[in-house]
mmCIF file with all atom_site columns, C-alpha atoms in Angstrom:
data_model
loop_
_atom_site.group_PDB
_atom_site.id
_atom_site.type_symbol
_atom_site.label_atom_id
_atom_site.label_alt_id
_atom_site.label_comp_id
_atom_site.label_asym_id
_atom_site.label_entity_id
_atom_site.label_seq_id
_atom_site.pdbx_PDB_ins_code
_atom_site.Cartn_x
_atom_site.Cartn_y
_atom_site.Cartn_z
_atom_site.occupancy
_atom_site.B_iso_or_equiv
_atom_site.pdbx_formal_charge
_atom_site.auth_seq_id
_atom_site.auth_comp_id
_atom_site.auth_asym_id
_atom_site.auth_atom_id
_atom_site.pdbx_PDB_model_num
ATOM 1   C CA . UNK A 1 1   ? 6.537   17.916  -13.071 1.00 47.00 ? 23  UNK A CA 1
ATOM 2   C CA . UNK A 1 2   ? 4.769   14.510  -14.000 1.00 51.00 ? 24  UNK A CA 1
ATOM 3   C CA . UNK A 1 3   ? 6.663   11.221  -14.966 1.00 51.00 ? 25  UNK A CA 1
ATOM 4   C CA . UNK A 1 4   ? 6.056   12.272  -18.629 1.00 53.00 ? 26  UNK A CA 1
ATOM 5   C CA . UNK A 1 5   ? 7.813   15.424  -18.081 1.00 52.00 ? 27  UNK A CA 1
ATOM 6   C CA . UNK A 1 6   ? 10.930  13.352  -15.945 1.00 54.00 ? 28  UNK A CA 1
ATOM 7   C CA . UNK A 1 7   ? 11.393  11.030  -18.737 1.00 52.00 ? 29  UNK A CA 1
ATOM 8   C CA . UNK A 1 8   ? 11.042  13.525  -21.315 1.00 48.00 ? 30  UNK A CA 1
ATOM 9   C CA . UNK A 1 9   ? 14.355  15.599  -19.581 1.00 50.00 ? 31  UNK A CA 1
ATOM 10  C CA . UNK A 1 10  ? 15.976  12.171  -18.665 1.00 58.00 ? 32  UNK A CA 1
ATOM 11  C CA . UNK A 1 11  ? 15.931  11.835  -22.408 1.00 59.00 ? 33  UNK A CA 1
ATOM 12  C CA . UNK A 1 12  ? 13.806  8.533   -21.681 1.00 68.00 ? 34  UNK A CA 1
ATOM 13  C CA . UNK A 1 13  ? 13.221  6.858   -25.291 1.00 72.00 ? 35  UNK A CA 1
ATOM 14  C CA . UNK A 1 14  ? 10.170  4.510   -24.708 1.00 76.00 ? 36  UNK A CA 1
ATOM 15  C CA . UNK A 1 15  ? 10.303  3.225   -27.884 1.00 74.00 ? 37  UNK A CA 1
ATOM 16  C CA . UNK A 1 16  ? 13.702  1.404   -26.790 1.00 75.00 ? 38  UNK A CA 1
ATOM 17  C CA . UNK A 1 17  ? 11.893  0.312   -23.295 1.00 76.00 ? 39  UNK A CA 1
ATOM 18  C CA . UNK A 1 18  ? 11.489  -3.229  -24.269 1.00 78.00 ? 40  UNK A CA 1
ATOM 19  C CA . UNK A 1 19  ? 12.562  -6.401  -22.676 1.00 82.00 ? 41  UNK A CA 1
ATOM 20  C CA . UNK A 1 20  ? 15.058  -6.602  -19.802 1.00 87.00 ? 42  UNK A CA 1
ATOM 21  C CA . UNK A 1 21  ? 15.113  -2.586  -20.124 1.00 86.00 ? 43  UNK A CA 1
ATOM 22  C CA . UNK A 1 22  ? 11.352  -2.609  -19.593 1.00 87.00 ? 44  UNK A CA 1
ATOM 23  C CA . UNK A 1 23  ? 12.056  -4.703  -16.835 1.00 90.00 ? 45  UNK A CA 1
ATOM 24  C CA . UNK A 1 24  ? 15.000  -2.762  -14.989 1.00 92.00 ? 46  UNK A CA 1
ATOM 25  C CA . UNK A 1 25  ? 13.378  0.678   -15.838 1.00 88.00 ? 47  UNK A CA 1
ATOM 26  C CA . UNK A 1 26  ? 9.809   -0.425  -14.272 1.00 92.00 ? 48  UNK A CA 1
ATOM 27  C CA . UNK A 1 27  ? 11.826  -1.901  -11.466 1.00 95.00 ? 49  UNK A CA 1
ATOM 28  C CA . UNK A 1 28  ? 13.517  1.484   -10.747 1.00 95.00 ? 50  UNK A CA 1
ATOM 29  C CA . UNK A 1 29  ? 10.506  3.405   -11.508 1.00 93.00 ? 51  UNK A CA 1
ATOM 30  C CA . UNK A 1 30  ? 8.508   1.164   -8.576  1.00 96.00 ? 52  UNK A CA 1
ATOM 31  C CA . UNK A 1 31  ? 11.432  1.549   -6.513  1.00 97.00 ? 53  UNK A CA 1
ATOM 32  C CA . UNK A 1 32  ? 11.384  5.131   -6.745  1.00 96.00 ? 54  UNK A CA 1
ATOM 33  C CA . UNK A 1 33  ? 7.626   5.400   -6.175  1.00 95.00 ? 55  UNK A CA 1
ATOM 34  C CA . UNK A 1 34  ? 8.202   3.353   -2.857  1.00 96.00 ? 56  UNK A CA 1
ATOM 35  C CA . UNK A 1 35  ? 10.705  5.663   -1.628  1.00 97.00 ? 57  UNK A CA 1
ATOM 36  C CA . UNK A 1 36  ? 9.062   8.750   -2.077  1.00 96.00 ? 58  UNK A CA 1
ATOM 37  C CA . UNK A 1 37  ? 6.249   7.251   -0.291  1.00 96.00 ? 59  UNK A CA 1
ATOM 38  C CA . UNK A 1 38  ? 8.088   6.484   2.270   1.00 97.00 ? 60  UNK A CA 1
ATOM 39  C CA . UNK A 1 39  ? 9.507   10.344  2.578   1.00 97.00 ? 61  UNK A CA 1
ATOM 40  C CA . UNK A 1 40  ? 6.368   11.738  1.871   1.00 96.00 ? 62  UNK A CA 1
ATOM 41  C CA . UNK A 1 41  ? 3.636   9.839   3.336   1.00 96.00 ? 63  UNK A CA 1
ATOM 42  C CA . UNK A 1 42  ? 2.999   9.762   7.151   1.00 96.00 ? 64  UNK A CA 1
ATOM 43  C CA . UNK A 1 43  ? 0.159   7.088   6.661   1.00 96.00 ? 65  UNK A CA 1
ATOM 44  C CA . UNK A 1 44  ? 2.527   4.626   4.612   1.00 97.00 ? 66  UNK A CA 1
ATOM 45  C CA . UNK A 1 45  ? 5.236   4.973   7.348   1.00 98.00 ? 67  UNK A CA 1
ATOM 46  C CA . UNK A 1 46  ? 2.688   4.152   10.041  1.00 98.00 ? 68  UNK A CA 1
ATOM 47  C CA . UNK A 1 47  ? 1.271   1.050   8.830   1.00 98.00 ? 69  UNK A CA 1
ATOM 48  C CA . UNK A 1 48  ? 4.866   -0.320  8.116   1.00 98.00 ? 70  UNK A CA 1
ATOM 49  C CA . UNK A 1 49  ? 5.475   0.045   11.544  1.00 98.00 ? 71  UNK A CA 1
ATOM 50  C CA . UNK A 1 50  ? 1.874   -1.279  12.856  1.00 98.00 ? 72  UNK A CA 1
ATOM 51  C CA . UNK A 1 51  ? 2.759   -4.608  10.013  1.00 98.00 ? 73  UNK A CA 1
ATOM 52  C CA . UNK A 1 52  ? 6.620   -4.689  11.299  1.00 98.00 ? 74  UNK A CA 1
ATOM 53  C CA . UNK A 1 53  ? 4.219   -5.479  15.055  1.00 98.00 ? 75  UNK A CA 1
ATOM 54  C CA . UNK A 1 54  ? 2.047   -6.988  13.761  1.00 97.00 ? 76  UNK A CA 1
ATOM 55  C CA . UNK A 1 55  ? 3.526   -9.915  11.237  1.00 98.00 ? 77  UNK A CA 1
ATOM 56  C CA . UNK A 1 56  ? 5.424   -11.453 14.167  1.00 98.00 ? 78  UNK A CA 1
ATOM 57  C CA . UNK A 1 57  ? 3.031   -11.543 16.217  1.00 97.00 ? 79  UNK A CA 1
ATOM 58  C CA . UNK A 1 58  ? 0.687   -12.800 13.603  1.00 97.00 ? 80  UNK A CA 1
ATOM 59  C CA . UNK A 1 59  ? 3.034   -15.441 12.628  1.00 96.00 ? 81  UNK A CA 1
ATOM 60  C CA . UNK A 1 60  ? 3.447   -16.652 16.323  1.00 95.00 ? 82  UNK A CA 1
ATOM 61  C CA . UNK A 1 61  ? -0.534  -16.762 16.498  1.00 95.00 ? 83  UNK A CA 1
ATOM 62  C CA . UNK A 1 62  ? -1.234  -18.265 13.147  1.00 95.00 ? 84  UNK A CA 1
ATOM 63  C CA . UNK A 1 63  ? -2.114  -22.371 13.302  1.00 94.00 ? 85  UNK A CA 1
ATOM 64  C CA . UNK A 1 64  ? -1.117  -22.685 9.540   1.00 95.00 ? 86  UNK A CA 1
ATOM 65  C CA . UNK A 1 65  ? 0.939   -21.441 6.780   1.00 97.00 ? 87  UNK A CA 1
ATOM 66  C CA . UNK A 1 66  ? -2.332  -20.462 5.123   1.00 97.00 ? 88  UNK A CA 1
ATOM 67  C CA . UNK A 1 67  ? -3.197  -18.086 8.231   1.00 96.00 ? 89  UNK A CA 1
ATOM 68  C CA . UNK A 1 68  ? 0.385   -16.128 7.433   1.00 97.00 ? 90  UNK A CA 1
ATOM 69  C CA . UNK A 1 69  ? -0.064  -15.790 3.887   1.00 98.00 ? 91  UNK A CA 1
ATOM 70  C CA . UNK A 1 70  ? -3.230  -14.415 4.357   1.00 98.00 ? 92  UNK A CA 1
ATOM 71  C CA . UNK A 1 71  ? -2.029  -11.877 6.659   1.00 98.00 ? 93  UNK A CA 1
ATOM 72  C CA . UNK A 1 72  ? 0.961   -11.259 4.721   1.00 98.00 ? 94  UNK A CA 1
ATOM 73  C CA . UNK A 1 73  ? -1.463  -10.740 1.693   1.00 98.00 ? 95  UNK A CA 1
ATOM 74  C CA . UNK A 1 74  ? -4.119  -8.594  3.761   1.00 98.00 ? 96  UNK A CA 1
ATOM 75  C CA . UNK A 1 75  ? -0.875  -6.124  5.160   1.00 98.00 ? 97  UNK A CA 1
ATOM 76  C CA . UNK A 1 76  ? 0.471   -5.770  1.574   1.00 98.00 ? 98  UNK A CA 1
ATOM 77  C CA . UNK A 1 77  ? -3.094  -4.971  -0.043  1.00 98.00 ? 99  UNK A CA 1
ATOM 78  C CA . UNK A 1 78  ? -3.059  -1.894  2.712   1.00 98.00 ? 100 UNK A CA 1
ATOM 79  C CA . UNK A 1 79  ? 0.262   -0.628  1.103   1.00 98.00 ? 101 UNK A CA 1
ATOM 80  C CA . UNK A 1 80  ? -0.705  -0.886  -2.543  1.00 98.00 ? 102 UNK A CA 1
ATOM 81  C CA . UNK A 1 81  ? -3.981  0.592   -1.720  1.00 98.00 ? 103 UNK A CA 1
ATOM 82  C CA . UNK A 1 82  ? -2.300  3.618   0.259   1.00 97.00 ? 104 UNK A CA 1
ATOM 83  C CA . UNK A 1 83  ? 0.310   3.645   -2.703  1.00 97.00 ? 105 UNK A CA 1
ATOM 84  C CA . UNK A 1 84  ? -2.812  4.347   -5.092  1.00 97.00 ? 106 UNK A CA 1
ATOM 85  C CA . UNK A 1 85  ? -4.422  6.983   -2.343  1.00 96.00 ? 107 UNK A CA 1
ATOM 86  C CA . UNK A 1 86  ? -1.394  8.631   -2.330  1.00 96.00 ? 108 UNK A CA 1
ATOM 87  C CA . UNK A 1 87  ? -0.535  8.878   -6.307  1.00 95.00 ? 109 UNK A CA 1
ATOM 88  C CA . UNK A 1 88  ? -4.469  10.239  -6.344  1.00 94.00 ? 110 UNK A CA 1
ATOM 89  C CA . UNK A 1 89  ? -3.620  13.079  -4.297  1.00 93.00 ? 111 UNK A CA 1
ATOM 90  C CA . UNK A 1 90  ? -0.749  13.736  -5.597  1.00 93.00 ? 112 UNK A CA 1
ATOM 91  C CA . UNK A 1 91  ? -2.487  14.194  -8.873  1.00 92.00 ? 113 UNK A CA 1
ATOM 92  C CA . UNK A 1 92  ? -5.046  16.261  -7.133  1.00 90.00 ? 114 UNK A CA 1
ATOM 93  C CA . UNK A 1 93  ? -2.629  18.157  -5.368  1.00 88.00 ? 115 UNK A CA 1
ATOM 94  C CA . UNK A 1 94  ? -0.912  19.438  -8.934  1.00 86.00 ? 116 UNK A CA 1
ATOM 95  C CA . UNK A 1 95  ? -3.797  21.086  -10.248 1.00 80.00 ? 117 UNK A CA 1
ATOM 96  C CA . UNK A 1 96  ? -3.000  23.403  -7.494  1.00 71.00 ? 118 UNK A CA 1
ATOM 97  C CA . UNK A 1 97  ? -4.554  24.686  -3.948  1.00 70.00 ? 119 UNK A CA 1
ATOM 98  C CA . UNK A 1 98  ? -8.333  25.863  -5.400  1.00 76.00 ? 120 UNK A CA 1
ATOM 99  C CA . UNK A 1 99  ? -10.764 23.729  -3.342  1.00 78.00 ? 121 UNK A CA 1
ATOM 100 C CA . UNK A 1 100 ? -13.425 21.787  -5.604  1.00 83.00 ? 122 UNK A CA 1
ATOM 101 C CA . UNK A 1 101 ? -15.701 19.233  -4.445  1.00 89.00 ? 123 UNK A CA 1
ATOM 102 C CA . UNK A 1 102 ? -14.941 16.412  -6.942  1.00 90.00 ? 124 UNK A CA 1
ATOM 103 C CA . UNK A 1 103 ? -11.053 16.561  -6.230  1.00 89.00 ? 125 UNK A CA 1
ATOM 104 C CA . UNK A 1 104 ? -12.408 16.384  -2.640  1.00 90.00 ? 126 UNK A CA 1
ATOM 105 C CA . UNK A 1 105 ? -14.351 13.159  -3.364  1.00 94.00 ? 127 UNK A CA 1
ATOM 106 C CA . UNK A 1 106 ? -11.790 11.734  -4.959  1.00 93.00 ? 128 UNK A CA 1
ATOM 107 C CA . UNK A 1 107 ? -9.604  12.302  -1.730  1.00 93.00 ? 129 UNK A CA 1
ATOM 108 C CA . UNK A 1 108 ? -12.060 10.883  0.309   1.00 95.00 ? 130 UNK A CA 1
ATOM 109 C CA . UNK A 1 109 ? -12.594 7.615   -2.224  1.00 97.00 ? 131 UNK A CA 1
ATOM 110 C CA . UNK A 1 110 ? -8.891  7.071   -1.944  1.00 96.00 ? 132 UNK A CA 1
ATOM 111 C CA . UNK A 1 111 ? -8.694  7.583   2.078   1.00 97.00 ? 133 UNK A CA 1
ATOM 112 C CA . UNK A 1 112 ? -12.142 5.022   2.197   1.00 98.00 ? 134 UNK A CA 1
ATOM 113 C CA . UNK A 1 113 ? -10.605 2.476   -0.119  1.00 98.00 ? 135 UNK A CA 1
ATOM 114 C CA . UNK A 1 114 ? -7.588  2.267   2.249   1.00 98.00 ? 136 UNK A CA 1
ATOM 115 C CA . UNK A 1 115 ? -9.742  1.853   5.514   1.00 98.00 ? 137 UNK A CA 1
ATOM 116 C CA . UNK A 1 116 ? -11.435 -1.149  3.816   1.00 98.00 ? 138 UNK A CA 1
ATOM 117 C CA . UNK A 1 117 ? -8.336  -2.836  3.264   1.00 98.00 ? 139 UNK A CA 1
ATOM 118 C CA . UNK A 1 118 ? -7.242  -2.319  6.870   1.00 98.00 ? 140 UNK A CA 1
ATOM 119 C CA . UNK A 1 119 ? -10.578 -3.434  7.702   1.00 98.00 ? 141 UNK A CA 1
ATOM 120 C CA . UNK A 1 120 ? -9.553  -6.771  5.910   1.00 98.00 ? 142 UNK A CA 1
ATOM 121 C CA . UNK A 1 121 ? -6.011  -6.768  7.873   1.00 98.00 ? 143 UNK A CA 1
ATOM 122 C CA . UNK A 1 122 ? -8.260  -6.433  11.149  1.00 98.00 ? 144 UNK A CA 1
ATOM 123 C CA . UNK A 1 123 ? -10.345 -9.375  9.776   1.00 98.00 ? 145 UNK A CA 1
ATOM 124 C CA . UNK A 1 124 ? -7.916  -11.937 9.155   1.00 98.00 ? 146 UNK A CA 1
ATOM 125 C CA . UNK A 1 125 ? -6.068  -10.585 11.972  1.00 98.00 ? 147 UNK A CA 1
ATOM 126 C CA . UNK A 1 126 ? -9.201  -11.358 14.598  1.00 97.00 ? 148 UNK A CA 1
ATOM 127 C CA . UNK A 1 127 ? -9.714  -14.725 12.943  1.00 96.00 ? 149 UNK A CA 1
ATOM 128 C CA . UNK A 1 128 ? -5.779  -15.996 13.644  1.00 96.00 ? 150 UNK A CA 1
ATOM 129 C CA . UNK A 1 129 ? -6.365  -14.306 17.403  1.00 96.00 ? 151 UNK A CA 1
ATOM 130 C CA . UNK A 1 130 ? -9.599  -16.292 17.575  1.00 95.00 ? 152 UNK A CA 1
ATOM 131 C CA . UNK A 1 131 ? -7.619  -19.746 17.017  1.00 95.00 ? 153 UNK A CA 1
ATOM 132 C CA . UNK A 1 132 ? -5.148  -18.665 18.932  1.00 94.00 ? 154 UNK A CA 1
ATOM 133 C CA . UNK A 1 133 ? -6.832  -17.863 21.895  1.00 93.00 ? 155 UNK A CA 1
ATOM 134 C CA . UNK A 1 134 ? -9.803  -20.377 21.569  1.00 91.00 ? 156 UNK A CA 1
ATOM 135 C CA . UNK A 1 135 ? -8.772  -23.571 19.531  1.00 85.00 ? 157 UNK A CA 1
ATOM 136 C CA . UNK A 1 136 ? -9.855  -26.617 21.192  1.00 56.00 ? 158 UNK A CA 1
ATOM 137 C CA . UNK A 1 137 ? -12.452 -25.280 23.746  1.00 57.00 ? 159 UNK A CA 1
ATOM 138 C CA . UNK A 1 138 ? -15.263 -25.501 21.379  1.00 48.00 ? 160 UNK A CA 1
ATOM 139 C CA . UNK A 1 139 ? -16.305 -22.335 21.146  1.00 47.00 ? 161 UNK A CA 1
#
């Protein structure tokens, strides 16, 4: 059953869905879709654990402010990316078990798109090690 289909026997009414009602509905509906994640998704629960290592020690490491935000920043893109790979195969996953090459690309877009923003975390990541570790000794 898609969202259309939940709101349809929630009796949602988007028509009324405007203002602070938009607001508290899309926070639910976010909320929701973050949980379910969390339940369903092995990948999402692993990289909140690497981040929940990985922000501390980042943020001991990092020379400026600037340093931690872009961590921060680089850790969150990972989660919104996987959020997206994971709402993909979900998708794909509805159409049923049949194996067809394009819902197979997709699946593989989805699972690439999330290694290149762990790539980035890795990135930023190296650089605040690299001050750490070498600031001052002109390398």
């Amino acid at each position: 059953m898609d969202m259309s289909e939940q709101d349809a026997d929630k009796g949602f009414d988007k028509s009324a869905n405007t203002g602070l009602t938009h607001l508290v509905n899309a926070t639910r509906f976010s909320l929701n879709g973050l949980r379910a994640c969390f339940a369903n998704e092995s990948a999402f629960r692993q990289e909140l654990a690497i981040f929940a290592i990985l922000l501390p020690a980042g943020a001991f490491m990092a020379s400026t402010l600037l340093e931690m935000v872009l961590l921060l920043c680089a850790c969150l893109l990972v989660l919104s990316v996987e959020l997206l790979n994971s709402g993909i195969e979900a998708a794909i996953d509805r159409h049923g078990g049949a194996h067809h090459e394009m819902s197979g690309l997709a699946k593989d877009y989805g699972s690439a798109a999330v290694m290149m923003a762990l790539f980035i975390v890795a990135v930023v990541f190296a650089y605040i090690m690299y001050g750490f570790f070498f600031q001052g000794t002109g390398l």
